[in-house]
mmCIF file of C-alpha atoms in Angstrom:
data_model
loop_
_atom_site.group_PDB
_atom_site.id
_atom_site.type_symbol
_atom_site.label_atom_id
_atom_site.label_comp_id
_atom_site.label_asym_id
_atom_site.label_seq_id
_atom_site.Cartn_x
_atom_site.Cartn_y
_atom_site.Cartn_z
ATOM 1 C CA MET A 1 -2.328 9.601 5.995
ATOM 2 C CA ASN A 2 -2.286 5.960 6.888
ATOM 3 C CA ASP A 3 0.154 3.154 6.181
ATOM 4 C CA ARG A 4 -2.630 0.750 5.348
ATOM 5 C CA ILE A 5 -5.241 0.173 2.689
ATOM 6 C CA GLU A 6 -8.777 -0.700 3.716
ATOM 7 C CA LYS A 7 -11.644 -1.797 1.499
ATOM 8 C CA ARG A 8 -15.244 -2.780 2.163
ATOM 9 C CA ILE A 9 -17.315 -4.543 -0.420
ATOM 10 C CA GLU A 10 -20.840 -5.953 -0.206
ATOM 11 C CA LEU A 11 -21.204 -9.258 -1.973
ATOM 12 C CA LYS A 12 -24.535 -10.802 -2.890
ATOM 13 C CA ALA A 13 -23.376 -14.288 -1.993
ATOM 14 C CA SER A 14 -23.379 -16.330 1.192
ATOM 15 C CA VAL A 15 -20.473 -16.196 3.609
ATOM 16 C CA SER A 16 -19.706 -19.838 2.743
ATOM 17 C CA ARG A 17 -19.561 -19.025 -0.950
ATOM 18 C CA VAL A 18 -17.204 -16.074 -0.435
ATOM 19 C CA TRP A 19 -15.101 -18.074 1.999
ATOM 20 C CA GLN A 20 -14.634 -20.762 -0.625
ATOM 21 C CA ALA A 21 -13.682 -18.213 -3.286
ATOM 22 C CA LEU A 22 -11.038 -16.840 -0.934
ATOM 23 C CA THR A 23 -9.545 -19.976 0.546
ATOM 24 C CA ASP A 24 -9.884 -22.638 -2.124
ATOM 25 C CA TYR A 25 -6.609 -22.166 -3.972
ATOM 26 C CA ARG A 26 -8.131 -22.875 -7.379
ATOM 27 C CA GLU A 27 -10.995 -20.455 -6.876
ATOM 28 C CA PHE A 28 -8.677 -17.804 -5.433
ATOM 29 C CA GLY A 29 -6.505 -18.168 -8.513
ATOM 30 C CA GLU A 30 -9.499 -17.684 -10.829
ATOM 31 C CA TRP A 31 -10.324 -14.163 -9.710
ATOM 32 C CA PHE A 32 -6.906 -13.106 -8.451
ATOM 33 C CA ARG A 33 -5.264 -14.294 -11.650
ATOM 34 C CA VAL A 34 -2.669 -16.685 -10.313
ATOM 35 C CA LYS A 35 -2.061 -20.421 -10.829
ATOM 36 C CA LEU A 36 -1.268 -21.752 -7.364
ATOM 37 C CA ASP A 37 0.688 -24.972 -6.820
ATOM 38 C CA GLY A 38 -1.472 -26.251 -3.981
ATOM 39 C CA PRO A 39 -3.915 -25.532 -1.130
ATOM 40 C CA PHE A 40 -3.365 -22.774 1.428
ATOM 41 C CA VAL A 41 -1.890 -24.127 4.679
ATOM 42 C CA VAL A 42 -1.364 -21.961 7.780
ATOM 43 C CA GLY A 43 2.303 -21.175 8.343
ATOM 44 C CA GLU A 44 3.332 -22.438 4.927
ATOM 45 C CA VAL A 45 4.491 -20.667 1.803
ATOM 46 C CA SER A 46 1.973 -20.568 -1.010
ATOM 47 C CA ARG A 47 3.619 -20.555 -4.430
ATOM 48 C CA GLY A 48 2.375 -20.106 -7.937
ATOM 49 C CA GLN A 49 2.589 -18.281 -11.206
ATOM 50 C CA ILE A 50 0.795 -15.051 -12.025
ATOM 51 C CA THR A 51 -1.646 -15.497 -14.899
ATOM 52 C CA TYR A 52 -2.399 -11.803 -15.310
ATOM 53 C CA PRO A 53 -1.924 -10.893 -18.987
ATOM 54 C CA GLY A 54 1.477 -9.307 -19.461
ATOM 55 C CA TYR A 55 2.769 -10.462 -16.077
ATOM 56 C CA GLU A 56 2.836 -14.226 -16.585
ATOM 57 C CA HIS A 57 6.591 -14.323 -15.959
ATOM 58 C CA LEU A 58 6.065 -13.337 -12.333
ATOM 59 C CA LYS A 59 5.915 -15.752 -9.442
ATOM 60 C CA TRP A 60 3.360 -15.550 -6.663
ATOM 61 C CA GLU A 61 4.634 -16.135 -3.166
ATOM 62 C CA ALA A 62 2.860 -15.540 0.125
ATOM 63 C CA VAL A 63 2.981 -16.974 3.634
ATOM 64 C CA VAL A 64 -0.431 -18.014 4.927
ATOM 65 C CA GLN A 65 -0.966 -16.528 8.387
ATOM 66 C CA LYS A 66 -4.520 -17.336 9.493
ATOM 67 C CA ILE A 67 -7.392 -19.426 8.243
ATOM 68 C CA GLU A 68 -10.312 -19.049 10.681
ATOM 69 C CA ALA A 69 -13.326 -20.688 9.070
ATOM 70 C CA GLU A 70 -15.682 -18.240 7.349
ATOM 71 C CA ARG A 71 -14.260 -15.339 9.348
ATOM 72 C CA LEU A 72 -10.637 -14.509 8.632
ATOM 73 C CA PHE A 73 -8.085 -15.371 5.963
ATOM 74 C CA SER A 74 -4.709 -13.654 5.998
ATOM 75 C CA PHE A 75 -1.296 -13.864 4.407
ATOM 76 C CA THR A 76 1.904 -11.862 4.216
ATOM 77 C CA TRP A 77 3.664 -11.125 0.945
ATOM 78 C CA HIS A 78 6.002 -8.814 -0.865
ATOM 79 C CA PRO A 79 3.898 -6.260 -2.708
ATOM 80 C CA TYR A 80 5.244 -5.548 -6.185
ATOM 81 C CA ALA A 81 7.944 -8.189 -6.231
ATOM 82 C CA ILE A 82 8.140 -7.632 -9.951
ATOM 83 C CA ASP A 83 11.857 -7.632 -10.640
ATOM 84 C CA THR A 84 12.804 -11.247 -11.321
ATOM 85 C CA LYS A 85 16.479 -10.482 -10.703
ATOM 86 C CA VAL A 86 15.926 -9.196 -7.156
ATOM 87 C CA ASP A 87 15.854 -11.466 -4.108
ATOM 88 C CA TYR A 88 12.964 -10.127 -2.050
ATOM 89 C CA SER A 89 13.107 -12.800 0.633
ATOM 90 C CA LYS A 90 14.937 -10.595 3.152
ATOM 91 C CA GLU A 91 12.635 -7.613 2.694
ATOM 92 C CA PRO A 92 9.714 -6.696 4.943
ATOM 93 C CA GLN A 93 6.303 -7.939 3.937
ATOM 94 C CA THR A 94 2.843 -6.465 4.096
ATOM 95 C CA LEU A 95 -0.066 -8.247 5.775
ATOM 96 C CA VAL A 96 -3.212 -8.876 3.748
ATOM 97 C CA GLU A 97 -6.380 -9.700 5.696
ATOM 98 C CA PHE A 98 -9.790 -10.711 4.424
ATOM 99 C CA LYS A 99 -12.555 -10.561 7.047
ATOM 100 C CA LEU A 100 -16.082 -11.732 6.416
ATOM 101 C CA GLU A 101 -19.331 -10.650 8.060
ATOM 102 C CA LYS A 102 -22.811 -11.938 7.375
ATOM 103 C CA THR A 103 -25.315 -9.305 6.219
ATOM 104 C CA PRO A 104 -29.059 -9.542 5.429
ATOM 105 C CA THR A 105 -28.248 -9.576 1.705
ATOM 106 C CA GLY A 106 -25.082 -11.634 1.699
ATOM 107 C CA THR A 107 -21.582 -10.935 2.884
ATOM 108 C CA LEU A 108 -19.562 -7.916 3.836
ATOM 109 C CA LEU A 109 -15.915 -8.364 2.901
ATOM 110 C CA LEU A 110 -13.360 -6.217 4.693
ATOM 111 C CA LEU A 111 -9.950 -6.199 3.107
ATOM 112 C CA SER A 112 -6.893 -4.595 4.584
ATOM 113 C CA GLU A 113 -3.260 -4.475 3.582
ATOM 114 C CA SER A 114 -0.903 -3.035 6.187
ATOM 115 C CA GLY A 115 2.796 -2.542 6.827
ATOM 116 C CA PHE A 116 3.653 -0.228 3.918
ATOM 117 C CA ASP A 117 5.752 1.907 6.243
ATOM 118 C CA LYS A 118 8.370 -0.853 6.180
ATOM 119 C CA ILE A 119 8.552 -1.074 2.395
ATOM 120 C CA PRO A 120 11.717 0.582 1.035
ATOM 121 C CA ALA A 121 11.279 3.583 -1.221
ATOM 122 C CA GLY A 122 13.092 1.876 -4.101
ATOM 123 C CA ARG A 123 10.435 -0.807 -4.142
ATOM 124 C CA ARG A 124 7.696 1.764 -4.197
ATOM 125 C CA MET A 125 9.261 3.178 -7.346
ATOM 126 C CA GLU A 126 8.864 -0.201 -9.025
ATOM 127 C CA ALA A 127 5.160 0.219 -8.569
ATOM 128 C CA PHE A 128 5.315 3.454 -10.534
ATOM 129 C CA ARG A 129 7.274 1.754 -13.298
ATOM 130 C CA MET A 130 4.759 -1.038 -13.397
ATOM 131 C CA ASN A 131 1.945 1.442 -13.511
ATOM 132 C CA ASP A 132 3.584 3.410 -16.315
ATOM 133 C CA GLY A 133 4.137 0.154 -18.184
ATOM 134 C CA GLY A 134 0.487 -0.226 -18.957
ATOM 135 C CA TRP A 135 -0.924 -1.781 -15.801
ATOM 136 C CA THR A 136 -3.906 0.529 -15.940
ATOM 137 C CA GLN A 137 -4.551 -0.460 -19.533
ATOM 138 C CA GLN A 138 -4.313 -4.133 -18.568
ATOM 139 C CA MET A 139 -6.900 -3.522 -15.896
ATOM 140 C CA LYS A 140 -9.238 -2.004 -18.459
ATOM 141 C CA ASN A 141 -8.739 -4.998 -20.760
ATOM 142 C CA ILE A 142 -9.676 -7.381 -17.982
ATOM 143 C CA GLU A 143 -12.665 -5.351 -16.956
ATOM 144 C CA HIS A 144 -13.839 -5.443 -20.545
ATOM 145 C CA HIS A 145 -13.216 -9.182 -20.691
ATOM 146 C CA VAL A 146 -15.187 -10.040 -17.564
ATOM 147 C CA THR A 147 -18.034 -7.775 -18.528
ATOM 148 C CA GLU A 148 -18.297 -9.446 -21.913
ATOM 149 C CA LYS A 149 -18.063 -12.951 -20.465
ATOM 150 C CA PRO A 150 -19.215 -12.887 -16.849
ATOM 151 C CA MET B 1 12.705 8.226 -16.426
ATOM 152 C CA SER B 2 11.966 11.914 -16.122
ATOM 153 C CA GLN B 3 13.773 14.435 -13.954
ATOM 154 C CA ARG B 4 10.712 14.776 -11.800
ATOM 155 C CA SER B 5 10.533 11.073 -11.002
ATOM 156 C CA HIS B 6 14.222 11.071 -10.223
ATOM 157 C CA ARG B 7 13.865 13.829 -7.671
ATOM 158 C CA ARG B 8 11.004 11.953 -6.113
ATOM 159 C CA VAL B 9 13.249 8.948 -5.449
ATOM 160 C CA THR B 10 15.770 11.140 -3.672
ATOM 161 C CA ALA B 11 13.113 12.647 -1.466
ATOM 162 C CA ALA B 12 11.700 9.222 -0.797
ATOM 163 C CA GLU B 13 15.096 7.795 0.070
ATOM 164 C CA ARG B 14 15.363 10.331 2.857
ATOM 165 C CA GLY B 15 11.857 9.688 4.061
ATOM 166 C CA ARG B 16 10.978 5.997 3.980
ATOM 167 C CA ALA B 17 9.441 4.542 7.100
ATOM 168 C CA ALA B 18 10.460 7.614 9.096
ATOM 169 C CA ILE B 19 7.639 9.526 7.424
ATOM 170 C CA PHE B 20 4.926 7.451 9.052
ATOM 171 C CA ALA B 21 6.693 7.558 12.397
ATOM 172 C CA ALA B 22 7.114 11.312 12.109
ATOM 173 C CA LEU B 23 3.407 11.786 11.414
ATOM 174 C CA GLY B 24 2.312 9.690 14.368
ATOM 175 C CA ASP B 25 2.464 12.578 16.820
ATOM 176 C CA GLU B 26 0.001 15.361 17.506
ATOM 177 C CA THR B 27 2.585 18.093 18.081
ATOM 178 C CA ARG B 28 4.350 17.286 14.830
ATOM 179 C CA LEU B 29 1.068 17.276 12.929
ATOM 180 C CA LEU B 30 0.356 20.739 14.333
ATOM 181 C CA LEU B 31 3.809 21.896 13.254
ATOM 182 C CA ILE B 32 3.178 20.581 9.747
ATOM 183 C CA ALA B 33 -0.173 22.350 9.680
ATOM 184 C CA LYS B 34 1.607 25.623 10.479
ATOM 185 C CA LEU B 35 4.359 24.997 7.940
ATOM 186 C CA CYS B 36 1.855 24.044 5.240
ATOM 187 C CA SER B 37 1.006 27.720 4.835
ATOM 188 C CA GLY B 38 3.976 27.908 2.490
ATOM 189 C CA GLN B 39 6.226 30.396 4.255
ATOM 190 C CA PRO B 40 9.321 29.129 6.089
ATOM 191 C CA HIS B 41 8.898 29.612 9.850
ATOM 192 C CA SER B 42 11.411 30.266 12.596
ATOM 193 C CA ILE B 43 11.452 28.205 15.795
ATOM 194 C CA SER B 44 10.143 31.243 17.700
ATOM 195 C CA GLU B 45 7.164 31.534 15.353
ATOM 196 C CA LEU B 46 6.467 27.840 15.704
ATOM 197 C CA THR B 47 6.653 28.014 19.489
ATOM 198 C CA VAL B 48 4.043 30.793 19.687
ATOM 199 C CA GLY B 49 0.717 29.466 20.913
ATOM 200 C CA SER B 50 2.232 26.170 21.989
ATOM 201 C CA LYS B 51 2.579 24.932 25.536
ATOM 202 C CA LEU B 52 5.882 23.363 24.592
ATOM 203 C CA THR B 53 9.313 24.863 25.100
ATOM 204 C CA ARG B 54 11.575 25.986 22.297
ATOM 205 C CA GLN B 55 13.767 22.936 22.961
ATOM 206 C CA ALA B 56 10.832 20.553 22.651
ATOM 207 C CA ILE B 57 9.700 22.158 19.385
ATOM 208 C CA THR B 58 13.263 21.916 18.062
ATOM 209 C CA LYS B 59 13.341 18.214 18.897
ATOM 210 C CA HIS B 60 10.100 17.615 16.984
ATOM 211 C CA LEU B 61 11.415 19.609 14.020
ATOM 212 C CA ARG B 62 14.510 17.379 13.899
ATOM 213 C CA VAL B 63 12.277 14.307 13.628
ATOM 214 C CA LEU B 64 10.416 15.922 10.734
ATOM 215 C CA GLN B 65 13.726 16.896 9.131
ATOM 216 C CA ARG B 66 15.063 13.344 9.319
ATOM 217 C CA ALA B 67 11.875 12.155 7.606
ATOM 218 C CA GLY B 68 12.490 14.685 4.826
ATOM 219 C CA ILE B 69 9.128 16.367 5.438
ATOM 220 C CA VAL B 70 10.710 19.557 6.723
ATOM 221 C CA HIS B 71 13.875 21.323 5.542
ATOM 222 C CA GLY B 72 15.944 23.895 7.350
ATOM 223 C CA VAL B 73 16.694 27.103 5.434
ATOM 224 C CA ARG B 74 18.927 29.982 6.443
ATOM 225 C CA ALA B 75 17.461 33.472 6.435
ATOM 226 C CA GLY B 76 20.342 35.703 7.443
ATOM 227 C CA ARG B 77 21.353 34.667 10.931
ATOM 228 C CA GLU B 78 18.110 32.905 11.514
ATOM 229 C CA GLN B 79 17.330 29.248 10.917
ATOM 230 C CA ARG B 80 13.917 28.752 9.350
ATOM 231 C CA PHE B 81 11.968 25.636 8.515
ATOM 232 C CA GLU B 82 9.904 24.839 5.464
ATOM 233 C CA PHE B 83 7.537 22.033 4.550
ATOM 234 C CA ASP B 84 8.333 19.583 1.726
ATOM 235 C CA PRO B 85 5.242 17.699 0.561
ATOM 236 C CA GLU B 86 7.147 15.393 -1.799
ATOM 237 C CA PRO B 87 7.845 12.410 0.499
ATOM 238 C CA MET B 88 4.213 12.295 1.566
ATOM 239 C CA GLN B 89 2.983 12.605 -1.999
ATOM 240 C CA GLU B 90 5.245 9.754 -3.056
ATOM 241 C CA ILE B 91 3.792 7.421 -0.439
ATOM 242 C CA LYS B 92 0.264 8.533 -1.210
ATOM 243 C CA GLN B 93 0.725 7.844 -4.913
ATOM 244 C CA TYR B 94 2.158 4.430 -4.156
ATOM 245 C CA LEU B 95 -0.778 3.549 -1.907
ATOM 246 C CA ASP B 96 -3.179 4.832 -4.569
ATOM 247 C CA ILE B 97 -1.735 2.371 -7.074
ATOM 248 C CA VAL B 98 -1.952 -0.576 -4.673
ATOM 249 C CA SER B 99 -5.430 0.557 -3.659
ATOM 250 C CA GLU B 100 -6.560 0.693 -7.286
ATOM 251 C CA GLN B 101 -5.359 -2.850 -7.829
ATOM 252 C CA TRP B 102 -7.331 -4.125 -4.866
ATOM 253 C CA ASP B 103 -10.421 -2.378 -6.235
ATOM 254 C CA GLN B 104 -9.973 -4.258 -9.477
ATOM 255 C CA ALA B 105 -9.240 -7.587 -7.776
ATOM 256 C CA LEU B 106 -12.287 -7.233 -5.518
ATOM 257 C CA ALA B 107 -14.440 -6.334 -8.519
ATOM 258 C CA ARG B 108 -13.330 -9.607 -10.132
ATOM 259 C CA LEU B 109 -14.100 -11.461 -6.891
ATOM 260 C CA LYS B 110 -17.569 -9.888 -6.858
ATOM 261 C CA LEU B 111 -18.288 -11.080 -10.378
ATOM 262 C CA PHE B 112 -16.908 -14.477 -9.463
ATOM 263 C CA VAL B 113 -19.066 -15.114 -6.376
ATOM 264 C CA GLU B 114 -22.220 -13.409 -7.575
ATOM 265 C CA ASP B 115 -22.283 -15.263 -10.856
#
């Protein structure tokens, strides 16, 4: 068992295209479902509002860690900061990293999220609540939506 | 919230970050492998086949106990140890949820850049 999540996905798009989708705050917001206040700046807090159906009341907050052109984009955040009454600012954060590699057919995107060992158990329970509250169904709705209107 | 979920919180409260730390050791992983068989084991049984001393094994068992992965049970005069999978399951389920969300987010990214 590991305390990190790792994903690999092959994208049929150039590294530049993927890089833009990741680091341009408007494009990031399009696919991630968040309306960000402004561009990503290393060392600064990125703020915005979640646009995911059913979760629009939630704020997005992350601290940009690294922006290394067309190679690495990373930020730290509080996973599942879904209780608007809780101040999460003192809690440990996880690190999200997007790494890009050129392939013959496009781009290989490596995503990792690490540091879950530091996340308190109570917070992990919120994830269960969120999941029980129809998150999976929301996901299906979105999938349907994007398939209908790609 | 159901009884089952409630018990899971309690187990998780004991475990937390200690679970990962407890698992990051070869000897302790071997101990868990032995305890996974289901039957509570005594320290003597757990020491058999190991190069480590009884004291060293006891020390490792304490680490696992603090993480909530292993519980001590009394069998007459003897102290035995049993495996509790709950804290590990709780973390695994949590990571599965986060993992699932990344799958979905990356699927949206794929549609977005390949359009």
